[in-house]
Amino acid sequence: MVVDAEQQKAHLLAQNEVEGHMFKMKDDPRITKIGKVLRKTSLDEFPQDSTNILEFIAAKQAVEELFTLLVSFGQQTNAYGAVKLDAT
């Protein structure tokens, strides 16, 4: 976006293509050339996508750690069950 994008928006409201609170234009003059490239290639969404990927990896790692803990707990309880108790 250019520096005075909000000021330009007031003048461009008549050309708004969407009803309601959203403002959208096909060839918005407020978007820089680099901004157009970022939007066409969806690179402007990269930070959000990378965050989602990292959250997925962290959740997967937490599940694997929990599974390992449960397996080791199960092995310990089997060892306790193997001891025969004598009733006297």
mmCIF file of N, CA and C in Angstrom:
data_model
loop_
_atom_site.group_PDB
_atom_site.id
_atom_site.type_symbol
_atom_site.label_atom_id
_atom_site.label_comp_id
_atom_site.label_asym_id
_atom_site.label_seq_id
_atom_site.Cartn_x
_atom_site.Cartn_y
_atom_site.Cartn_z
ATOM 1 N N MET A 1 0.838 -1.177 0.000
ATOM 2 C CA MET A 1 0.000 0.000 0.000
ATOM 3 C C MET A 1 0.887 1.245 0.000
ATOM 4 N N VAL A 2 0.335 2.266 -0.558
ATOM 5 C CA VAL A 2 1.043 3.539 -0.577
ATOM 6 C C VAL A 2 0.888 4.222 0.774
ATOM 7 N N VAL A 3 1.646 5.292 0.972
ATOM 8 C CA VAL A 3 1.695 5.959 2.271
ATOM 9 C C VAL A 3 0.334 6.522 2.689
ATOM 10 N N ASP A 4 -0.372 7.187 1.815
ATOM 11 C CA ASP A 4 -1.644 7.830 2.181
ATOM 12 C C ASP A 4 -2.852 7.015 1.703
ATOM 13 N N ALA A 5 -2.804 5.719 1.886
ATOM 14 C CA ALA A 5 -3.842 4.818 1.372
ATOM 15 C C ALA A 5 -5.215 5.119 1.970
ATOM 16 N N GLU A 6 -5.277 5.403 3.260
ATOM 17 C CA GLU A 6 -6.569 5.680 3.898
ATOM 18 C C GLU A 6 -7.172 6.984 3.390
ATOM 19 N N GLN A 7 -6.349 7.979 3.112
ATOM 20 C CA GLN A 7 -6.859 9.244 2.570
ATOM 21 C C GLN A 7 -7.379 9.035 1.150
ATOM 22 N N GLN A 8 -6.691 8.214 0.369
ATOM 23 C CA GLN A 8 -7.139 7.927 -0.993
ATOM 24 C C GLN A 8 -8.418 7.103 -0.995
ATOM 25 N N LYS A 9 -8.599 6.290 0.025
ATOM 26 C CA LYS A 9 -9.785 5.439 0.097
ATOM 27 C C LYS A 9 -11.054 6.276 0.142
ATOM 28 N N ALA A 10 -11.013 7.391 0.835
ATOM 29 C CA ALA A 10 -12.187 8.260 0.926
ATOM 30 C C ALA A 10 -12.616 8.739 -0.455
ATOM 31 N N HIS A 11 -11.667 9.008 -1.329
ATOM 32 C CA HIS A 11 -11.978 9.476 -2.687
ATOM 33 C C HIS A 11 -12.411 8.318 -3.601
ATOM 34 N N LEU A 12 -12.026 7.104 -3.264
ATOM 35 C CA LEU A 12 -12.308 5.943 -4.110
ATOM 36 C C LEU A 12 -13.566 5.172 -3.693
ATOM 37 N N LEU A 13 -14.251 5.596 -2.641
ATOM 38 C CA LEU A 13 -15.415 4.859 -2.140
ATOM 39 C C LEU A 13 -16.508 4.691 -3.187
ATOM 40 N N ALA A 14 -16.635 5.634 -4.102
ATOM 41 C CA ALA A 14 -17.669 5.533 -5.138
ATOM 42 C C ALA A 14 -17.390 4.368 -6.094
ATOM 43 N N GLN A 15 -16.140 3.940 -6.194
ATOM 44 C CA GLN A 15 -15.762 2.856 -7.100
ATOM 45 C C GLN A 15 -15.711 1.493 -6.398
ATOM 46 N N ASN A 16 -16.196 1.442 -5.162
ATOM 47 C CA ASN A 16 -16.193 0.196 -4.396
ATOM 48 C C ASN A 16 -17.020 -0.865 -5.118
ATOM 49 N N GLU A 17 -16.476 -2.066 -5.256
ATOM 50 C CA GLU A 17 -17.146 -3.155 -5.978
ATOM 51 C C GLU A 17 -17.910 -4.098 -5.051
ATOM 52 N N VAL A 18 -17.822 -3.890 -3.739
ATOM 53 C CA VAL A 18 -18.445 -4.790 -2.774
ATOM 54 C C VAL A 18 -19.360 -3.984 -1.861
ATOM 55 N N GLU A 19 -20.521 -4.550 -1.553
ATOM 56 C CA GLU A 19 -21.458 -3.898 -0.638
ATOM 57 C C GLU A 19 -21.013 -4.099 0.808
ATOM 58 N N GLY A 20 -21.388 -3.174 1.668
ATOM 59 C CA GLY A 20 -21.135 -3.329 3.097
ATOM 60 C C GLY A 20 -19.840 -2.687 3.545
ATOM 61 N N HIS A 21 -19.252 -3.271 4.587
ATOM 62 C CA HIS A 21 -18.070 -2.683 5.225
ATOM 63 C C HIS A 21 -16.778 -2.928 4.457
ATOM 64 N N MET A 22 -16.775 -3.916 3.599
ATOM 65 C CA MET A 22 -15.555 -4.264 2.880
ATOM 66 C C MET A 22 -15.334 -3.329 1.693
ATOM 67 N N PHE A 23 -14.075 -3.008 1.423
ATOM 68 C CA PHE A 23 -13.722 -2.167 0.279
ATOM 69 C C PHE A 23 -12.838 -2.981 -0.649
ATOM 70 N N LYS A 24 -13.269 -3.092 -1.916
ATOM 71 C CA LYS A 24 -12.493 -3.880 -2.870
ATOM 72 C C LYS A 24 -12.634 -3.281 -4.258
ATOM 73 N N MET A 25 -11.490 -3.192 -4.929
ATOM 74 C CA MET A 25 -11.449 -2.713 -6.313
ATOM 75 C C MET A 25 -10.564 -3.655 -7.114
ATOM 76 N N LYS A 26 -10.900 -3.831 -8.392
ATOM 77 C CA LYS A 26 -10.099 -4.720 -9.238
ATOM 78 C C LYS A 26 -8.688 -4.164 -9.436
ATOM 79 N N ASP A 27 -8.572 -2.928 -9.836
ATOM 80 C CA ASP A 27 -7.263 -2.285 -10.032
ATOM 81 C C ASP A 27 -7.125 -1.144 -9.038
ATOM 82 N N ASP A 28 -6.877 -1.479 -7.794
ATOM 83 C CA ASP A 28 -6.765 -0.489 -6.724
ATOM 84 C C ASP A 28 -5.480 0.316 -6.913
ATOM 85 N N PRO A 29 -5.576 1.637 -7.105
ATOM 86 C CA PRO A 29 -4.375 2.444 -7.335
ATOM 87 C C PRO A 29 -3.513 2.605 -6.084
ATOM 88 N N ARG A 30 -4.010 2.206 -4.946
ATOM 89 C CA ARG A 30 -3.248 2.360 -3.704
ATOM 90 C C ARG A 30 -2.229 1.246 -3.500
ATOM 91 N N ILE A 31 -2.324 0.170 -4.272
ATOM 92 C CA ILE A 31 -1.421 -0.970 -4.111
ATOM 93 C C ILE A 31 -0.184 -0.762 -4.977
ATOM 94 N N THR A 32 0.979 -0.933 -4.378
ATOM 95 C CA THR A 32 2.235 -0.755 -5.110
ATOM 96 C C THR A 32 2.477 -1.945 -6.043
ATOM 97 N N LYS A 33 3.472 -1.823 -6.917
ATOM 98 C CA LYS A 33 3.796 -2.915 -7.845
ATOM 99 C C LYS A 33 4.229 -4.166 -7.084
ATOM 100 N N ILE A 34 5.020 -3.963 -6.057
ATOM 101 C CA ILE A 34 5.464 -5.104 -5.245
ATOM 102 C C ILE A 34 4.265 -5.749 -4.554
ATOM 103 N N GLY A 35 3.345 -4.928 -4.068
ATOM 104 C CA GLY A 35 2.137 -5.446 -3.425
ATOM 105 C C GLY A 35 1.293 -6.278 -4.375
ATOM 106 N N LYS A 36 1.214 -5.852 -5.634
ATOM 107 C CA LYS A 36 0.453 -6.620 -6.631
ATOM 108 C C LYS A 36 1.085 -7.991 -6.858
ATOM 109 N N VAL A 37 2.415 -8.024 -6.936
ATOM 110 C CA VAL A 37 3.120 -9.297 -7.126
ATOM 111 C C VAL A 37 2.897 -10.203 -5.916
ATOM 112 N N LEU A 38 2.992 -9.627 -4.718
ATOM 113 C CA LEU A 38 2.784 -10.418 -3.504
ATOM 114 C C LEU A 38 1.384 -11.015 -3.466
ATOM 115 N N ARG A 39 0.392 -10.242 -3.863
ATOM 116 C CA ARG A 39 -0.986 -10.736 -3.840
ATOM 117 C C ARG A 39 -1.232 -11.785 -4.920
ATOM 118 N N LYS A 40 -0.673 -11.579 -6.106
ATOM 119 C CA LYS A 40 -0.870 -12.557 -7.186
ATOM 120 C C LYS A 40 -0.240 -13.901 -6.848
ATOM 121 N N THR A 41 0.914 -13.870 -6.204
ATOM 122 C CA THR A 41 1.616 -15.109 -5.867
ATOM 123 C C THR A 41 1.220 -15.641 -4.490
ATOM 124 N N SER A 42 0.331 -14.942 -3.815
ATOM 125 C CA SER A 42 -0.145 -15.298 -2.464
ATOM 126 C C SER A 42 0.974 -15.292 -1.430
ATOM 127 N N LEU A 43 2.057 -14.594 -1.708
ATOM 128 C CA LEU A 43 3.138 -14.502 -0.728
ATOM 129 C C LEU A 43 2.748 -13.636 0.462
ATOM 130 N N ASP A 44 1.710 -12.809 0.304
ATOM 131 C CA ASP A 44 1.257 -12.009 1.440
ATOM 132 C C ASP A 44 0.603 -12.887 2.503
ATOM 133 N N GLU A 45 0.234 -14.112 2.146
ATOM 134 C CA GLU A 45 -0.362 -15.057 3.094
ATOM 135 C C GLU A 45 0.690 -15.964 3.739
ATOM 136 N N PHE A 46 1.937 -15.856 3.315
ATOM 137 C CA PHE A 46 2.985 -16.751 3.809
ATOM 138 C C PHE A 46 3.155 -16.715 5.326
ATOM 139 N N PRO A 47 3.184 -15.534 5.974
ATOM 140 C CA PRO A 47 3.351 -15.546 7.435
ATOM 141 C C PRO A 47 2.253 -16.334 8.148
ATOM 142 N N GLN A 48 1.027 -16.191 7.717
ATOM 143 C CA GLN A 48 -0.077 -16.924 8.343
ATOM 144 C C GLN A 48 0.050 -18.421 8.066
ATOM 145 N N ASP A 49 0.387 -18.782 6.837
ATOM 146 C CA ASP A 49 0.535 -20.195 6.487
ATOM 147 C C ASP A 49 1.666 -20.844 7.272
ATOM 148 N N SER A 50 2.796 -20.126 7.400
ATOM 149 C CA SER A 50 3.929 -20.701 8.125
ATOM 150 C C SER A 50 3.593 -20.872 9.600
ATOM 151 N N THR A 51 2.815 -19.956 10.158
ATOM 152 C CA THR A 51 2.390 -20.091 11.551
ATOM 153 C C THR A 51 1.519 -21.328 11.724
ATOM 154 N N ASN A 52 0.597 -21.557 10.792
ATOM 155 C CA ASN A 52 -0.271 -22.735 10.869
ATOM 156 C C ASN A 52 0.538 -24.024 10.777
ATOM 157 N N ILE A 53 1.543 -24.038 9.915
ATOM 158 C CA ILE A 53 2.386 -25.227 9.766
ATOM 159 C C ILE A 53 3.160 -25.491 11.051
ATOM 160 N N LEU A 54 3.719 -24.429 11.648
ATOM 161 C CA LEU A 54 4.475 -24.599 12.887
ATOM 162 C C LEU A 54 3.578 -25.076 14.025
ATOM 163 N N GLU A 55 2.347 -24.573 14.086
ATOM 164 C CA GLU A 55 1.408 -25.029 15.118
ATOM 165 C C GLU A 55 1.082 -26.508 14.929
ATOM 166 N N PHE A 56 0.926 -26.945 13.687
ATOM 167 C CA PHE A 56 0.646 -28.358 13.407
ATOM 168 C C PHE A 56 1.809 -29.236 13.847
ATOM 169 N N ILE A 57 3.028 -28.795 13.541
ATOM 170 C CA ILE A 57 4.211 -29.574 13.913
ATOM 171 C C ILE A 57 4.323 -29.671 15.431
ATOM 172 N N ALA A 58 4.077 -28.556 16.128
ATOM 173 C CA ALA A 58 4.163 -28.558 17.588
ATOM 174 C C ALA A 58 3.107 -29.477 18.191
ATOM 175 N N ALA A 59 1.898 -29.447 17.643
ATOM 176 C CA ALA A 59 0.830 -30.309 18.156
ATOM 177 C C ALA A 59 1.168 -31.778 17.910
ATOM 178 N N LYS A 60 1.722 -32.076 16.740
ATOM 179 C CA LYS A 60 2.090 -33.461 16.419
ATOM 180 C C LYS A 60 3.174 -33.953 17.371
ATOM 181 N N GLN A 61 4.133 -33.090 17.672
ATOM 182 C CA GLN A 61 5.211 -33.472 18.577
ATOM 183 C C GLN A 61 4.658 -33.722 19.982
ATOM 184 N N ALA A 62 3.713 -32.901 20.422
ATOM 185 C CA ALA A 62 3.117 -33.089 21.747
ATOM 186 C C ALA A 62 2.371 -34.418 21.823
ATOM 187 N N VAL A 63 1.668 -34.787 20.767
ATOM 188 C CA VAL A 63 0.939 -36.060 20.741
ATOM 189 C C VAL A 63 1.919 -37.230 20.776
ATOM 190 N N GLU A 64 3.015 -37.118 20.042
ATOM 191 C CA GLU A 64 4.016 -38.192 20.045
ATOM 192 C C GLU A 64 4.637 -38.362 21.431
ATOM 193 N N GLU A 65 4.907 -37.239 22.114
ATOM 194 C CA GLU A 65 5.472 -37.318 23.460
ATOM 195 C C GLU A 65 4.476 -37.952 24.427
ATOM 196 N N LEU A 66 3.204 -37.599 24.306
ATOM 197 C CA LEU A 66 2.169 -38.185 25.155
ATOM 198 C C LEU A 66 2.051 -39.688 24.897
ATOM 199 N N PHE A 67 2.095 -40.088 23.635
ATOM 200 C CA PHE A 67 2.015 -41.508 23.285
ATOM 201 C C PHE A 67 3.192 -42.273 23.886
ATOM 202 N N THR A 68 4.393 -41.710 23.784
ATOM 203 C CA THR A 68 5.582 -42.351 24.353
ATOM 204 C C THR A 68 5.433 -42.500 25.863
ATOM 205 N N LEU A 69 4.918 -41.474 26.509
ATOM 206 C CA LEU A 69 4.709 -41.518 27.955
ATOM 207 C C LEU A 69 3.697 -42.599 28.331
ATOM 208 N N LEU A 70 2.609 -42.689 27.581
ATOM 209 C CA LEU A 70 1.588 -43.698 27.867
ATOM 210 C C LEU A 70 2.114 -45.112 27.648
ATOM 211 N N VAL A 71 2.920 -45.299 26.608
ATOM 212 C CA VAL A 71 3.497 -46.622 26.350
ATOM 213 C C VAL A 71 4.425 -47.015 27.490
ATOM 214 N N SER A 72 5.271 -46.092 27.938
ATOM 215 C CA SER A 72 6.189 -46.419 29.037
ATOM 216 C C SER A 72 5.413 -46.681 30.323
ATOM 217 N N PHE A 73 4.329 -45.950 30.546
ATOM 218 C CA PHE A 73 3.487 -46.195 31.721
ATOM 219 C C PHE A 73 2.856 -47.577 31.642
ATOM 220 N N GLY A 74 2.405 -47.957 30.454
ATOM 221 C CA GLY A 74 1.823 -49.285 30.268
ATOM 222 C C GLY A 74 2.831 -50.386 30.533
ATOM 223 N N GLN A 75 4.070 -50.193 30.131
ATOM 224 C CA GLN A 75 5.107 -51.193 30.366
ATOM 225 C C GLN A 75 5.402 -51.318 31.857
ATOM 226 N N GLN A 76 5.372 -50.203 32.573
ATOM 227 C CA GLN A 76 5.612 -50.236 34.018
ATOM 228 C C GLN A 76 4.483 -50.973 34.731
ATOM 229 N N THR A 77 3.253 -50.719 34.333
ATOM 230 C CA THR A 77 2.126 -51.381 35.002
ATOM 231 C C THR A 77 2.119 -52.874 34.702
ATOM 232 N N ASN A 78 2.571 -53.287 33.546
ATOM 233 C CA ASN A 78 2.667 -54.717 33.242
ATOM 234 C C ASN A 78 3.690 -55.390 34.150
ATOM 235 N N ALA A 79 4.769 -54.688 34.449
ATOM 236 C CA ALA A 79 5.786 -55.243 35.346
ATOM 237 C C ALA A 79 5.207 -55.424 36.742
ATOM 238 N N TYR A 80 4.392 -54.499 37.194
ATOM 239 C CA TYR A 80 3.767 -54.628 38.512
ATOM 240 C C TYR A 80 2.772 -55.786 38.525
ATOM 241 N N GLY A 81 2.073 -55.989 37.435
ATOM 242 C CA GLY A 81 1.093 -57.066 37.365
ATOM 243 C C GLY A 81 1.732 -58.445 37.295
ATOM 244 N N ALA A 82 2.996 -58.522 36.915
ATOM 245 C CA ALA A 82 3.679 -59.809 36.785
ATOM 246 C C ALA A 82 4.073 -60.386 38.139
ATOM 247 N N VAL A 83 4.093 -59.569 39.174
ATOM 248 C CA VAL A 83 4.469 -60.032 40.511
ATOM 249 C C VAL A 83 3.279 -60.759 41.122
ATOM 250 N N LYS A 84 3.504 -61.987 41.559
ATOM 251 C CA LYS A 84 2.429 -62.765 42.178
ATOM 252 C C LYS A 84 2.389 -62.462 43.670
ATOM 253 N N LEU A 85 1.209 -62.234 44.134
ATOM 254 C CA LEU A 85 1.043 -61.965 45.553
ATOM 255 C C LEU A 85 0.665 -63.259 46.262
ATOM 256 N N ASP A 86 1.305 -63.516 47.368
ATOM 257 C CA ASP A 86 0.982 -64.692 48.182
ATOM 258 C C ASP A 86 0.007 -64.283 49.270
ATOM 259 N N ALA A 87 -1.039 -65.000 49.354
ATOM 260 C CA ALA A 87 -1.985 -64.757 50.437
ATOM 261 C C ALA A 87 -1.671 -65.739 51.548
ATOM 262 N N THR A 88 -1.383 -65.233 52.701
ATOM 263 C CA THR A 88 -1.050 -66.133 53.813
ATOM 264 C C THR A 88 -2.162 -66.227 54.800
#
